Amino acid sequence: PQVVERCVAAAGYSVGEFAALVFAGALGFAEALYAVKVRAEAMQKASEAVPSGMLSVVGRREANYKFACLEARKHCESLGIENPVCTVSNYLFPDSRVIAGHLQALEFLQENARKYYFKRTKMLPVSGAFHTRLMEPAVEPLAEVLKSIDIQKPLFCVYSNVDGKKYMHSKHIQKLLVKQVVSPVLWEQTMHSVYERKQGTEFPYTYEVGPGNQLGAILKQCNLKAWKQYKHVDALEDEEAAET
């Protein structure tokens, strides 16, 4: 209980941003759940319209992701694809990105990985190019739902995926949650914002709540000192322990 009372900041990765806002008192749980449902259904529908996906990339220091994406788009144009999409959709940690867009672009990047100094590439098990303009059809349905929801100013700082900065007020939350659907997740930048402090200042305790510890692994790559104060809390395990 005292950890919750002393909480000074929260952030959520992609759809996890809704959970962070519920935790901070900005959104009601039931309303947020409904918004997430509408968001998921609209994004799935957008995914079905274009064969697209997401490619996890670990690059060398020489890797130029923008140039690689530009050449992948040119490749798609040579195949007759109009206005192809291939862009960084998730900034994870130094030298690690997720690139999303048309499947043909992602296949091109995999085939030419060595040329672009990509050490490792892996297609993610998702149905579409999330956090790119291919998700534009999902914007309006989510915007309409959020207009009908009572959004409060968070009780403590919540950081946005869109710009890595703190949410300022309820209208700001409404605007950026919609923008997040078609904008890259700036998680690496968010980690720098959250843990920025004067030299010699202690880092706060960090808790990752939910299944898996992927965000902890990313934090370790972004800020080793902050990671040393990190703990993982699996909500399902806690529920099972309470039942027994």
mmCIF file of C-alpha atoms in Angstrom:
data_model
loop_
_atom_site.group_PDB
_atom_site.id
_atom_site.type_symbol
_atom_site.label_atom_id
_atom_site.label_comp_id
_atom_site.label_asym_id
_atom_site.label_seq_id
_atom_site.Cartn_x
_atom_site.Cartn_y
_atom_site.Cartn_z
ATOM 1 C CA PRO A 1 0.000 0.000 0.000
ATOM 2 C CA GLN A 2 2.746 2.523 0.812
ATOM 3 C CA VAL A 3 4.305 1.988 -2.621
ATOM 4 C CA VAL A 4 1.030 3.087 -4.230
ATOM 5 C CA GLU A 5 0.698 6.068 -1.877
ATOM 6 C CA ARG A 6 4.233 7.252 -2.595
ATOM 7 C CA CYS A 7 4.054 6.802 -6.377
ATOM 8 C CA VAL A 8 5.404 9.847 -8.206
ATOM 9 C CA ALA A 9 5.079 8.801 -11.865
ATOM 10 C CA ALA A 10 3.634 6.191 -14.216
ATOM 11 C CA ALA A 11 3.972 5.216 -17.862
ATOM 12 C CA GLY A 12 2.460 2.497 -20.019
ATOM 13 C CA TYR A 13 3.727 0.944 -23.224
ATOM 14 C CA SER A 14 1.225 1.355 -26.091
ATOM 15 C CA VAL A 15 -2.168 0.095 -24.831
ATOM 16 C CA GLY A 16 -0.591 -0.024 -21.346
ATOM 17 C CA GLU A 17 -0.906 3.760 -21.294
ATOM 18 C CA PHE A 18 -4.601 3.290 -20.513
ATOM 19 C CA ALA A 19 -3.657 1.193 -17.464
ATOM 20 C CA ALA A 20 -1.218 3.897 -16.316
ATOM 21 C CA LEU A 21 -3.942 6.550 -16.609
ATOM 22 C CA VAL A 22 -6.437 4.401 -14.680
ATOM 23 C CA PHE A 23 -3.827 3.874 -11.957
ATOM 24 C CA ALA A 24 -3.246 7.658 -11.800
ATOM 25 C CA GLY A 25 -6.984 8.350 -11.414
ATOM 26 C CA ALA A 26 -7.377 10.036 -14.811
ATOM 27 C CA LEU A 27 -9.675 7.350 -16.278
ATOM 28 C CA GLY A 28 -12.305 5.102 -14.722
ATOM 29 C CA PHE A 29 -11.535 1.389 -15.076
ATOM 30 C CA ALA A 30 -14.767 0.389 -16.872
ATOM 31 C CA GLU A 31 -14.632 3.360 -19.254
ATOM 32 C CA ALA A 32 -10.962 2.742 -20.061
ATOM 33 C CA LEU A 33 -11.698 -0.918 -20.732
ATOM 34 C CA TYR A 34 -14.449 0.041 -23.174
ATOM 35 C CA ALA A 35 -12.122 2.541 -24.922
ATOM 36 C CA VAL A 36 -9.459 -0.187 -25.233
ATOM 37 C CA LYS A 37 -12.060 -2.549 -26.742
ATOM 38 C CA VAL A 38 -13.090 0.034 -29.360
ATOM 39 C CA ARG A 39 -9.424 0.844 -30.062
ATOM 40 C CA ALA A 40 -8.524 -2.836 -30.523
ATOM 41 C CA GLU A 41 -11.458 -3.574 -32.834
ATOM 42 C CA ALA A 42 -10.791 -0.472 -34.956
ATOM 43 C CA MET A 43 -7.067 -1.260 -35.231
ATOM 44 C CA GLN A 44 -7.824 -4.855 -36.198
ATOM 45 C CA LYS A 45 -10.189 -3.638 -38.911
ATOM 46 C CA ALA A 46 -7.498 -1.253 -40.200
ATOM 47 C CA SER A 47 -4.987 -4.133 -40.193
ATOM 48 C CA GLU A 48 -7.231 -6.263 -42.386
ATOM 49 C CA ALA A 49 -7.360 -3.553 -45.070
ATOM 50 C CA VAL A 50 -3.626 -3.759 -45.962
ATOM 51 C CA PRO A 51 -1.141 -6.667 -45.675
ATOM 52 C CA SER A 52 1.187 -5.160 -43.089
ATOM 53 C CA GLY A 53 3.175 -6.038 -39.996
ATOM 54 C CA MET A 54 5.963 -5.162 -37.576
ATOM 55 C CA LEU A 55 9.645 -6.098 -37.630
ATOM 56 C CA SER A 56 11.821 -6.060 -34.520
ATOM 57 C CA VAL A 57 15.346 -4.888 -35.355
ATOM 58 C CA VAL A 58 18.569 -4.834 -33.353
ATOM 59 C CA GLY A 59 21.103 -2.780 -35.259
ATOM 60 C CA ARG A 60 24.772 -1.957 -35.090
ATOM 61 C CA ARG A 61 25.797 1.589 -34.227
ATOM 62 C CA GLU A 62 26.187 2.363 -37.935
ATOM 63 C CA ALA A 63 22.556 1.427 -38.658
ATOM 64 C CA ASN A 64 20.529 4.195 -40.311
ATOM 65 C CA TYR A 65 16.897 3.227 -39.817
ATOM 66 C CA LYS A 66 15.429 6.180 -41.707
ATOM 67 C CA PHE A 67 17.537 5.448 -44.785
ATOM 68 C CA ALA A 68 16.654 1.737 -44.632
ATOM 69 C CA CYS A 69 12.943 2.579 -44.448
ATOM 70 C CA LEU A 70 13.273 5.023 -47.347
ATOM 71 C CA GLU A 71 14.841 2.343 -49.562
ATOM 72 C CA ALA A 72 12.179 -0.180 -48.482
ATOM 73 C CA ARG A 73 9.463 2.273 -49.527
ATOM 74 C CA LYS A 74 11.170 2.789 -52.899
ATOM 75 C CA HIS A 75 11.216 -0.985 -53.311
ATOM 76 C CA CYS A 76 7.455 -1.092 -52.656
ATOM 77 C CA GLU A 77 6.872 1.651 -55.220
ATOM 78 C CA SER A 78 8.794 -0.425 -57.772
ATOM 79 C CA LEU A 79 6.278 -3.204 -57.091
ATOM 80 C CA GLY A 80 3.396 -0.824 -57.855
ATOM 81 C CA ILE A 81 2.355 -0.106 -54.259
ATOM 82 C CA GLU A 82 1.059 3.463 -53.936
ATOM 83 C CA ASN A 83 2.028 5.541 -50.876
ATOM 84 C CA PRO A 84 3.853 2.651 -49.181
ATOM 85 C CA VAL A 85 4.437 2.744 -45.427
ATOM 86 C CA CYS A 86 7.690 1.717 -43.755
ATOM 87 C CA THR A 87 8.749 3.609 -40.655
ATOM 88 C CA VAL A 88 10.071 3.213 -37.119
ATOM 89 C CA SER A 89 7.006 2.570 -34.950
ATOM 90 C CA ASN A 90 8.656 1.783 -31.589
ATOM 91 C CA TYR A 91 11.859 3.159 -30.071
ATOM 92 C CA LEU A 92 12.834 0.539 -27.486
ATOM 93 C CA PHE A 93 16.419 1.158 -26.379
ATOM 94 C CA PRO A 94 19.678 2.245 -28.030
ATOM 95 C CA ASP A 95 20.193 0.202 -31.225
ATOM 96 C CA SER A 96 16.772 -1.466 -30.966
ATOM 97 C CA ARG A 97 13.716 -0.436 -32.954
ATOM 98 C CA VAL A 98 10.476 -1.865 -34.291
ATOM 99 C CA ILE A 99 9.835 -1.006 -37.926
ATOM 100 C CA ALA A 100 6.268 -1.254 -39.234
ATOM 101 C CA GLY A 101 4.606 -0.997 -42.615
ATOM 102 C CA HIS A 102 3.709 -2.948 -45.733
ATOM 103 C CA LEU A 103 4.793 -6.588 -45.595
ATOM 104 C CA GLN A 104 6.768 -6.219 -48.828
ATOM 105 C CA ALA A 105 8.855 -3.455 -47.202
ATOM 106 C CA LEU A 106 9.588 -5.551 -44.124
ATOM 107 C CA GLU A 107 10.552 -8.556 -46.260
ATOM 108 C CA PHE A 108 12.919 -6.296 -48.225
ATOM 109 C CA LEU A 109 14.590 -5.154 -44.981
ATOM 110 C CA GLN A 110 15.031 -8.729 -43.793
ATOM 111 C CA GLU A 111 16.593 -9.756 -47.104
ATOM 112 C CA ASN A 112 18.966 -6.765 -47.012
ATOM 113 C CA ALA A 113 19.664 -6.741 -43.271
ATOM 114 C CA ARG A 114 23.469 -6.830 -43.666
ATOM 115 C CA LYS A 115 23.451 -3.839 -46.018
ATOM 116 C CA TYR A 116 21.718 -1.722 -43.350
ATOM 117 C CA TYR A 117 23.865 -3.004 -40.439
ATOM 118 C CA PHE A 118 20.984 -4.877 -38.813
ATOM 119 C CA LYS A 119 22.364 -7.564 -36.488
ATOM 120 C CA ARG A 120 19.013 -9.248 -35.894
ATOM 121 C CA THR A 121 15.546 -9.006 -37.414
ATOM 122 C CA LYS A 122 12.392 -10.797 -36.350
ATOM 123 C CA MET A 123 8.799 -10.491 -37.522
ATOM 124 C CA LEU A 124 6.464 -9.865 -34.601
ATOM 125 C CA PRO A 125 3.322 -12.009 -34.188
ATOM 126 C CA VAL A 126 0.901 -9.134 -34.826
ATOM 127 C CA SER A 127 -1.659 -8.551 -37.539
ATOM 128 C CA GLY A 128 -0.805 -5.030 -38.644
ATOM 129 C CA ALA A 129 1.467 -1.982 -38.727
ATOM 130 C CA PHE A 130 0.476 -0.451 -35.401
ATOM 131 C CA HIS A 131 1.559 3.108 -34.584
ATOM 132 C CA THR A 132 1.809 4.106 -38.261
ATOM 133 C CA ARG A 133 -0.530 6.005 -40.597
ATOM 134 C CA LEU A 134 -1.970 2.652 -41.731
ATOM 135 C CA MET A 135 -3.940 2.864 -38.475
ATOM 136 C CA GLU A 136 -5.683 6.110 -39.512
ATOM 137 C CA PRO A 137 -9.102 4.374 -39.880
ATOM 138 C CA ALA A 138 -8.929 3.626 -36.125
ATOM 139 C CA VAL A 139 -8.503 7.279 -35.136
ATOM 140 C CA GLU A 140 -12.122 8.426 -35.439
ATOM 141 C CA PRO A 141 -13.758 5.553 -33.483
ATOM 142 C CA LEU A 142 -11.356 6.059 -30.558
ATOM 143 C CA ALA A 143 -11.731 9.851 -30.672
ATOM 144 C CA GLU A 144 -15.533 9.523 -30.439
ATOM 145 C CA VAL A 145 -15.329 7.216 -27.411
ATOM 146 C CA LEU A 146 -12.843 9.437 -25.583
ATOM 147 C CA LYS A 147 -15.116 12.470 -26.117
ATOM 148 C CA SER A 148 -17.821 10.667 -24.135
ATOM 149 C CA ILE A 149 -15.515 9.727 -21.228
ATOM 150 C CA ASP A 150 -14.948 11.848 -18.146
ATOM 151 C CA ILE A 151 -11.171 12.347 -18.043
ATOM 152 C CA GLN A 152 -9.573 13.863 -14.940
ATOM 153 C CA LYS A 153 -6.163 15.420 -14.389
ATOM 154 C CA PRO A 154 -3.852 12.589 -13.155
ATOM 155 C CA LEU A 155 -3.069 12.495 -9.417
ATOM 156 C CA PHE A 156 0.631 12.190 -10.303
ATOM 157 C CA CYS A 157 2.774 12.433 -13.454
ATOM 158 C CA VAL A 158 1.880 10.143 -16.358
ATOM 159 C CA TYR A 159 4.157 10.183 -19.390
ATOM 160 C CA SER A 160 2.834 10.004 -22.957
ATOM 161 C CA ASN A 161 4.134 7.582 -25.602
ATOM 162 C CA VAL A 162 3.676 10.279 -28.256
ATOM 163 C CA ASP A 163 6.303 12.765 -27.040
ATOM 164 C CA GLY A 164 7.802 11.199 -23.894
ATOM 165 C CA LYS A 165 6.520 14.134 -21.811
ATOM 166 C CA LYS A 166 4.056 14.476 -18.926
ATOM 167 C CA TYR A 167 0.345 14.814 -19.596
ATOM 168 C CA MET A 168 -0.803 18.312 -18.623
ATOM 169 C CA HIS A 169 -4.623 18.118 -18.407
ATOM 170 C CA SER A 170 -7.685 16.118 -19.485
ATOM 171 C CA LYS A 171 -7.922 17.584 -23.024
ATOM 172 C CA HIS A 172 -4.250 16.831 -23.501
ATOM 173 C CA ILE A 173 -4.838 13.193 -22.543
ATOM 174 C CA GLN A 174 -7.801 12.922 -24.914
ATOM 175 C CA LYS A 175 -5.808 14.394 -27.805
ATOM 176 C CA LEU A 176 -2.628 12.331 -27.350
ATOM 177 C CA LEU A 177 -4.368 8.983 -26.732
ATOM 178 C CA VAL A 178 -5.889 9.374 -30.188
ATOM 179 C CA LYS A 179 -2.619 10.556 -31.736
ATOM 180 C CA GLN A 180 -0.800 7.576 -30.170
ATOM 181 C CA VAL A 181 -2.593 5.158 -32.527
ATOM 182 C CA VAL A 182 -0.752 6.594 -35.565
ATOM 183 C CA SER A 183 2.443 7.808 -33.837
ATOM 184 C CA PRO A 184 5.595 5.896 -32.909
ATOM 185 C CA VAL A 185 5.939 4.769 -29.295
ATOM 186 C CA LEU A 186 8.827 6.834 -27.914
ATOM 187 C CA TRP A 187 9.607 4.439 -25.064
ATOM 188 C CA GLU A 188 13.371 4.973 -24.996
ATOM 189 C CA GLN A 189 12.815 8.748 -24.890
ATOM 190 C CA THR A 190 10.198 8.293 -22.150
ATOM 191 C CA MET A 191 12.673 6.334 -20.020
ATOM 192 C CA HIS A 192 15.146 9.217 -20.305
ATOM 193 C CA SER A 193 12.436 11.702 -19.257
ATOM 194 C CA VAL A 194 11.267 9.618 -16.281
ATOM 195 C CA TYR A 195 14.748 9.026 -14.859
ATOM 196 C CA GLU A 196 16.345 12.377 -15.646
ATOM 197 C CA ARG A 197 17.835 13.733 -12.390
ATOM 198 C CA LYS A 198 20.824 15.601 -11.012
ATOM 199 C CA GLN A 199 24.022 13.624 -10.569
ATOM 200 C CA GLY A 200 24.149 11.989 -7.154
ATOM 201 C CA THR A 201 20.356 11.927 -6.768
ATOM 202 C CA GLU A 202 18.976 8.485 -5.923
ATOM 203 C CA PHE A 203 16.815 6.686 -8.458
ATOM 204 C CA PRO A 204 13.251 5.786 -7.394
ATOM 205 C CA TYR A 205 11.967 2.235 -7.093
ATOM 206 C CA THR A 206 10.391 1.062 -10.339
ATOM 207 C CA TYR A 207 7.645 -1.553 -10.525
ATOM 208 C CA GLU A 208 6.547 -3.270 -13.722
ATOM 209 C CA VAL A 209 3.020 -4.539 -13.157
ATOM 210 C CA GLY A 210 1.571 -7.274 -15.362
ATOM 211 C CA PRO A 211 2.646 -10.364 -17.303
ATOM 212 C CA GLY A 212 6.272 -10.585 -18.413
ATOM 213 C CA ASN A 213 9.235 -8.367 -17.628
ATOM 214 C CA GLN A 214 10.027 -6.991 -21.085
ATOM 215 C CA LEU A 215 9.895 -3.373 -19.905
ATOM 216 C CA GLY A 216 12.404 -4.200 -17.174
ATOM 217 C CA ALA A 217 14.734 -5.659 -19.808
ATOM 218 C CA ILE A 218 14.376 -2.450 -21.850
ATOM 219 C CA LEU A 219 15.029 -0.308 -18.761
ATOM 220 C CA LYS A 220 18.256 -2.238 -18.122
ATOM 221 C CA GLN A 221 19.450 -1.276 -21.618
ATOM 222 C CA CYS A 222 18.359 2.379 -21.223
ATOM 223 C CA ASN A 223 19.476 3.068 -17.661
ATOM 224 C CA LEU A 224 21.381 0.451 -15.671
ATOM 225 C CA LYS A 225 21.386 2.497 -12.446
ATOM 226 C CA ALA A 226 17.590 2.909 -12.532
ATOM 227 C CA TRP A 227 17.163 -0.806 -13.337
ATOM 228 C CA LYS A 228 18.951 -1.739 -10.084
ATOM 229 C CA GLN A 229 15.865 -0.389 -8.243
ATOM 230 C CA TYR A 230 13.462 -2.336 -10.500
ATOM 231 C CA LYS A 231 10.997 -5.039 -9.419
ATOM 232 C CA HIS A 232 8.436 -7.052 -11.357
ATOM 233 C CA VAL A 233 4.919 -7.604 -10.024
ATOM 234 C CA ASP A 234 2.853 -10.263 -11.793
ATOM 235 C CA ALA A 235 -0.802 -9.479 -11.067
ATOM 236 C CA LEU A 236 -1.921 -13.045 -11.890
ATOM 237 C CA GLU A 237 0.557 -14.562 -9.431
ATOM 238 C CA ASP A 238 -0.679 -12.221 -6.692
ATOM 239 C CA GLU A 239 -4.291 -13.227 -7.349
ATOM 240 C CA GLU A 240 -3.422 -16.941 -7.200
ATOM 241 C CA ALA A 241 -1.532 -16.427 -3.939
ATOM 242 C CA ALA A 242 -4.538 -14.632 -2.443
ATOM 243 C CA GLU A 243 -6.865 -17.442 -3.469
ATOM 244 C CA THR A 244 -4.656 -20.105 -1.840
#
